Amino acid sequence: LEPYLPHEILYRSKKGFGVPIGKWMSDGKIALQNSPSTSGLSHDFVSKQINDHRNLSADNRAFLWNWVVMNA
């Protein structure tokens, strides 16, 4: 593709892409239902993590994503 693309594009380092998991959780596109789980986590603790993330007062996407996957 050298005749068609600039050198800086062809030979740049690999770039990944981000998935907006945190935004999807805040917007409700990923359901965050705090139902009883077998994880042993406190219902109140999980509810606070969800509420803080939805209210944009904390970025809990890492915890919440792991919690969603664990309860899937």
CSV table of N, CA, C and O in Angstrom, one decimal:
chain,number,residue,atom,x,y,z
A,1,LEU,N,0.8,-1.2,0.0
A,1,LEU,CA,0.0,0.0,0.0
A,1,LEU,C,0.8,1.3,0.0
A,1,LEU,O,0.3,2.3,0.1
A,2,GLU,N,2.2,1.1,-0.1
A,2,GLU,CA,3.0,2.3,0.0
A,2,GLU,C,2.7,3.4,-1.1
A,2,GLU,O,2.8,4.6,-0.8
A,3,PRO,N,2.2,3.0,-2.3
A,3,PRO,CA,1.9,4.1,-3.2
A,3,PRO,C,0.7,4.9,-2.8
A,3,PRO,O,0.4,6.0,-3.3
A,4,TYR,N,-0.1,4.3,-1.9
A,4,TYR,CA,-1.4,4.9,-1.6
A,4,TYR,C,-1.5,5.6,-0.3
A,4,TYR,O,-2.4,6.5,-0.1
A,5,LEU,N,-0.8,5.2,0.7
A,5,LEU,CA,-0.9,5.7,2.0
A,5,LEU,C,0.4,6.4,2.4
A,5,LEU,O,1.5,5.9,2.1
A,6,PRO,N,0.3,7.4,3.2
A,6,PRO,CA,1.5,8.1,3.7
A,6,PRO,C,2.4,7.2,4.6
A,6,PRO,O,1.9,6.3,5.3
A,7,HIS,N,3.7,7.4,4.6
A,7,HIS,CA,4.7,6.7,5.3
A,7,HIS,C,4.3,6.6,6.8
A,7,HIS,O,4.4,5.6,7.5
A,8,GLU,N,3.9,7.8,7.4
A,8,GLU,CA,3.6,7.8,8.8
A,8,GLU,C,2.4,7.0,9.2
A,8,GLU,O,2.3,6.6,10.4
A,9,ILE,N,1.5,6.7,8.3
A,9,ILE,CA,0.4,5.8,8.6
A,9,ILE,C,0.8,4.4,8.5
A,9,ILE,O,0.5,3.5,9.3
A,10,LEU,N,1.5,4.0,7.5
A,10,LEU,CA,1.9,2.7,7.2
A,10,LEU,C,2.9,2.1,8.3
A,10,LEU,O,2.8,1.0,8.7
A,11,TYR,N,3.7,3.0,8.8
A,11,TYR,CA,4.8,2.5,9.7
A,11,TYR,C,4.6,3.0,11.2
A,11,TYR,O,5.6,2.9,12.0
A,12,ARG,N,3.4,3.5,11.5
A,12,ARG,CA,3.2,3.9,12.9
A,12,ARG,C,3.0,2.6,13.8
A,12,ARG,O,2.8,1.5,13.3
A,13,SER,N,3.1,2.9,15.1
A,13,SER,CA,2.9,1.8,16.0
A,13,SER,C,1.5,1.3,16.0
A,13,SER,O,0.6,2.1,15.6
A,14,LYS,N,1.3,0.1,16.4
A,14,LYS,CA,-0.1,-0.4,16.5
A,14,LYS,C,-0.9,0.5,17.5
A,14,LYS,O,-0.4,1.0,18.5
A,15,LYS,N,-2.2,0.6,17.2
A,15,LYS,CA,-3.1,1.4,18.1
A,15,LYS,C,-4.3,0.5,18.3
A,15,LYS,O,-4.9,-0.1,17.4
A,16,GLY,N,-4.6,0.4,19.6
A,16,GLY,CA,-5.9,-0.3,20.0
A,16,GLY,C,-7.0,0.7,19.9
A,16,GLY,O,-6.9,1.8,19.5
A,17,PHE,N,-8.2,0.2,20.3
A,17,PHE,CA,-9.3,1.1,20.3
A,17,PHE,C,-10.1,0.9,21.6
A,17,PHE,O,-10.1,-0.2,22.2
A,18,GLY,N,-10.6,1.9,22.1
A,18,GLY,CA,-11.3,1.9,23.4
A,18,GLY,C,-12.8,1.6,23.2
A,18,GLY,O,-13.4,1.9,22.2
A,19,VAL,N,-13.3,0.9,24.1
A,19,VAL,CA,-14.8,0.6,24.1
A,19,VAL,C,-15.4,1.4,25.3
A,19,VAL,O,-14.9,1.3,26.4
A,20,PRO,N,-16.4,2.2,25.0
A,20,PRO,CA,-16.9,3.1,26.0
A,20,PRO,C,-17.8,2.4,27.1
A,20,PRO,O,-19.0,2.8,27.3
A,21,ILE,N,-17.3,1.4,27.7
A,21,ILE,CA,-18.0,0.6,28.7
A,21,ILE,C,-18.6,1.5,29.8
A,21,ILE,O,-19.8,1.4,30.2
A,22,GLY,N,-17.8,2.4,30.3
A,22,GLY,CA,-18.2,3.3,31.4
A,22,GLY,C,-19.4,4.2,31.0
A,22,GLY,O,-20.4,4.3,31.7
A,23,LYS,N,-19.4,4.8,29.8
A,23,LYS,CA,-20.5,5.6,29.3
A,23,LYS,C,-21.7,4.7,29.1
A,23,LYS,O,-22.8,5.2,29.4
A,24,TRP,N,-21.5,3.5,28.5
A,24,TRP,CA,-22.7,2.7,28.3
A,24,TRP,C,-23.4,2.3,29.6
A,24,TRP,O,-24.6,2.2,29.7
A,25,MET,N,-22.6,2.1,30.7
A,25,MET,CA,-23.2,1.8,32.0
A,25,MET,C,-23.9,3.1,32.5
A,25,MET,O,-25.0,2.9,33.0
A,26,SER,N,-23.3,4.2,32.3
A,26,SER,CA,-24.0,5.5,32.8
A,26,SER,C,-25.3,5.7,32.0
A,26,SER,O,-26.3,6.2,32.6
A,27,ASP,N,-25.2,5.5,30.7
A,27,ASP,CA,-26.4,5.7,29.9
A,27,ASP,C,-27.5,4.6,30.0
A,27,ASP,O,-28.5,4.8,29.4
A,28,GLY,N,-27.2,3.5,30.6
A,28,GLY,CA,-28.1,2.5,30.7
A,28,GLY,C,-28.1,1.5,29.6
A,28,GLY,O,-29.0,0.6,29.5
A,29,LYS,N,-27.1,1.6,28.7
A,29,LYS,CA,-27.0,0.7,27.6
A,29,LYS,C,-26.5,-0.7,28.0
A,29,LYS,O,-26.7,-1.7,27.4
A,30,ILE,N,-25.8,-0.7,29.2
A,30,ILE,CA,-25.4,-2.0,29.8
A,30,ILE,C,-26.2,-2.0,31.1
A,30,ILE,O,-26.0,-1.1,32.0
A,31,ALA,N,-27.0,-3.0,31.3
A,31,ALA,CA,-27.9,-3.0,32.5
A,31,ALA,C,-27.1,-3.3,33.7
A,31,ALA,O,-26.2,-4.2,33.8
A,32,LEU,N,-27.4,-2.5,34.7
A,32,LEU,CA,-26.7,-2.7,36.0
A,32,LEU,C,-27.8,-2.9,37.1
A,32,LEU,O,-28.3,-2.0,37.7
A,33,GLN,N,-28.2,-4.2,37.2
A,33,GLN,CA,-29.3,-4.5,38.1
A,33,GLN,C,-28.6,-5.2,39.3
A,33,GLN,O,-27.9,-6.2,39.2
A,34,ASN,N,-28.8,-4.6,40.5
A,34,ASN,CA,-28.2,-5.1,41.7
A,34,ASN,C,-29.2,-6.1,42.3
A,34,ASN,O,-29.9,-5.9,43.2
A,35,SER,N,-29.1,-7.3,41.8
A,35,SER,CA,-29.9,-8.4,42.3
A,35,SER,C,-29.0,-9.3,43.2
A,35,SER,O,-27.8,-9.2,43.1
A,36,PRO,N,-29.6,-10.1,44.0
A,36,PRO,CA,-28.7,-11.0,44.9
A,36,PRO,C,-27.8,-11.8,44.0
A,36,PRO,O,-28.2,-12.3,43.0
A,37,SER,N,-26.6,-11.9,44.4
A,37,SER,CA,-25.6,-12.6,43.7
A,37,SER,C,-24.9,-13.6,44.6
A,37,SER,O,-25.0,-13.5,45.8
A,38,THR,N,-24.2,-14.5,44.0
A,38,THR,CA,-23.4,-15.4,44.7
A,38,THR,C,-22.0,-14.9,45.0
A,38,THR,O,-21.1,-15.7,45.4
A,39,SER,N,-21.7,-13.7,44.7
A,39,SER,CA,-20.4,-13.1,44.8
A,39,SER,C,-20.0,-12.8,46.2
A,39,SER,O,-18.8,-12.7,46.5
A,40,GLY,N,-20.9,-12.7,47.1
A,40,GLY,CA,-20.6,-12.4,48.5
A,40,GLY,C,-20.4,-11.0,48.8
A,40,GLY,O,-20.1,-10.6,49.9
A,41,LEU,N,-20.6,-10.1,47.8
A,41,LEU,CA,-20.5,-8.7,48.0
A,41,LEU,C,-21.8,-8.1,48.6
A,41,LEU,O,-22.9,-8.6,48.3
A,42,SER,N,-21.6,-7.1,49.4
A,42,SER,CA,-22.7,-6.4,50.1
A,42,SER,C,-23.6,-5.8,49.1
A,42,SER,O,-23.1,-5.1,48.2
A,43,HIS,N,-24.9,-6.0,49.2
A,43,HIS,CA,-25.9,-5.4,48.3
A,43,HIS,C,-25.8,-3.8,48.4
A,43,HIS,O,-25.8,-3.2,47.4
A,44,ASP,N,-25.6,-3.3,49.6
A,44,ASP,CA,-25.5,-1.8,49.8
A,44,ASP,C,-24.2,-1.3,49.1
A,44,ASP,O,-24.2,-0.2,48.5
A,45,PHE,N,-23.1,-2.0,49.2
A,45,PHE,CA,-21.8,-1.6,48.5
A,45,PHE,C,-22.0,-1.6,47.0
A,45,PHE,O,-21.6,-0.6,46.4
A,46,VAL,N,-22.6,-2.6,46.4
A,46,VAL,CA,-22.8,-2.6,45.0
A,46,VAL,C,-23.7,-1.5,44.5
A,46,VAL,O,-23.5,-0.8,43.5
A,47,SER,N,-24.8,-1.3,45.3
A,47,SER,CA,-25.8,-0.2,45.0
A,47,SER,C,-25.1,1.1,45.0
A,47,SER,O,-25.3,2.0,44.1
A,48,LYS,N,-24.2,1.3,45.9
A,48,LYS,CA,-23.5,2.6,46.0
A,48,LYS,C,-22.5,2.8,44.8
A,48,LYS,O,-22.5,3.9,44.2
A,49,GLN,N,-21.9,1.7,44.4
A,49,GLN,CA,-21.0,1.8,43.2
A,49,GLN,C,-21.8,2.1,42.0
A,49,GLN,O,-21.4,2.9,41.2
A,50,ILE,N,-22.9,1.5,41.8
A,50,ILE,CA,-23.8,1.8,40.7
A,50,ILE,C,-24.3,3.2,40.7
A,50,ILE,O,-24.2,3.9,39.7
A,51,ASN,N,-24.8,3.7,41.8
A,51,ASN,CA,-25.4,5.0,41.9
A,51,ASN,C,-24.3,6.1,41.7
A,51,ASN,O,-24.5,7.1,41.0
A,52,ASP,N,-23.1,5.9,42.3
A,52,ASP,CA,-22.1,6.8,42.1
A,52,ASP,C,-21.6,6.9,40.7
A,52,ASP,O,-21.3,8.0,40.2
A,53,HIS,N,-21.6,5.8,40.0
A,53,HIS,CA,-21.2,5.8,38.6
A,53,HIS,C,-22.3,6.5,37.7
A,53,HIS,O,-21.9,7.3,36.9
A,54,ARG,N,-23.5,6.1,38.0
A,54,ARG,CA,-24.6,6.8,37.2
A,54,ARG,C,-24.7,8.3,37.4
A,54,ARG,O,-25.0,9.0,36.5
A,55,ASN,N,-24.4,8.7,38.6
A,55,ASN,CA,-24.4,10.1,39.0
A,55,ASN,C,-23.2,10.9,38.5
A,55,ASN,O,-23.1,12.1,38.8
A,56,LEU,N,-22.2,10.1,38.0
A,56,LEU,CA,-21.0,10.7,37.5
A,56,LEU,C,-20.1,11.3,38.6
A,56,LEU,O,-19.3,12.1,38.4
A,57,SER,N,-20.4,10.8,39.9
A,57,SER,CA,-19.6,11.3,41.0
A,57,SER,C,-18.3,10.4,41.2
A,57,SER,O,-17.5,10.7,42.0
A,58,ALA,N,-18.3,9.2,40.5
A,58,ALA,CA,-17.1,8.3,40.6
A,58,ALA,C,-17.1,7.5,39.3
A,58,ALA,O,-18.1,7.3,38.6
A,59,ASP,N,-15.8,7.1,39.0
A,59,ASP,CA,-15.6,6.3,37.8
A,59,ASP,C,-15.4,4.8,38.3
A,59,ASP,O,-14.3,4.5,38.6
A,60,ASN,N,-16.5,4.1,38.3
A,60,ASN,CA,-16.4,2.7,38.9
A,60,ASN,C,-16.5,1.7,37.8
A,60,ASN,O,-16.9,0.5,38.0
A,61,ARG,N,-16.2,2.0,36.5
A,61,ARG,CA,-16.4,1.1,35.4
A,61,ARG,C,-15.6,-0.2,35.5
A,61,ARG,O,-16.1,-1.2,35.2
A,62,ALA,N,-14.4,-0.1,36.1
A,62,ALA,CA,-13.6,-1.4,36.2
A,62,ALA,C,-14.3,-2.3,37.2
A,62,ALA,O,-14.5,-3.5,36.9
A,63,PHE,N,-14.7,-1.8,38.4
A,63,PHE,CA,-15.4,-2.7,39.3
A,63,PHE,C,-16.7,-3.2,38.7
A,63,PHE,O,-17.0,-4.4,38.8
A,64,LEU,N,-17.5,-2.3,38.1
A,64,LEU,CA,-18.8,-2.6,37.6
A,64,LEU,C,-18.7,-3.6,36.5
A,64,LEU,O,-19.6,-4.5,36.4
A,65,TRP,N,-17.8,-3.5,35.6
A,65,TRP,CA,-17.6,-4.4,34.5
A,65,TRP,C,-17.3,-5.8,35.0
A,65,TRP,O,-17.9,-6.8,34.6
A,66,ASN,N,-16.4,-5.9,36.0
A,66,ASN,CA,-16.1,-7.2,36.6
A,66,ASN,C,-17.3,-7.8,37.3
A,66,ASN,O,-17.5,-9.0,37.2
A,67,TRP,N,-18.1,-6.9,38.0
A,67,TRP,CA,-19.3,-7.4,38.7
A,67,TRP,C,-20.3,-7.9,37.7
A,67,TRP,O,-20.9,-9.0,37.9
A,68,VAL,N,-20.5,-7.2,36.5
A,68,VAL,CA,-21.4,-7.6,35.5
A,68,VAL,C,-21.0,-9.0,34.9
A,68,VAL,O,-21.8,-9.9,34.8
A,69,VAL,N,-19.7,-9.1,34.6
A,69,VAL,CA,-19.3,-10.4,34.0
A,69,VAL,C,-19.4,-11.5,35.0
A,69,VAL,O,-19.8,-12.6,34.7
A,70,MET,N,-19.1,-11.2,36.3
A,70,MET,CA,-19.1,-12.2,37.3
A,70,MET,C,-20.5,-12.7,37.6
A,70,MET,O,-20.8,-13.9,37.9
A,71,ASN,N,-21.5,-11.9,37.3
A,71,ASN,CA,-22.9,-12.3,37.6
A,71,ASN,C,-23.7,-12.6,36.3
A,71,ASN,O,-24.9,-12.8,36.3
A,72,ALA,N,-22.9,-12.8,35.2
A,72,ALA,CA,-23.6,-13.1,33.9
A,72,ALA,C,-24.0,-14.6,33.9
A,72,ALA,O,-23.4,-15.4,34.5
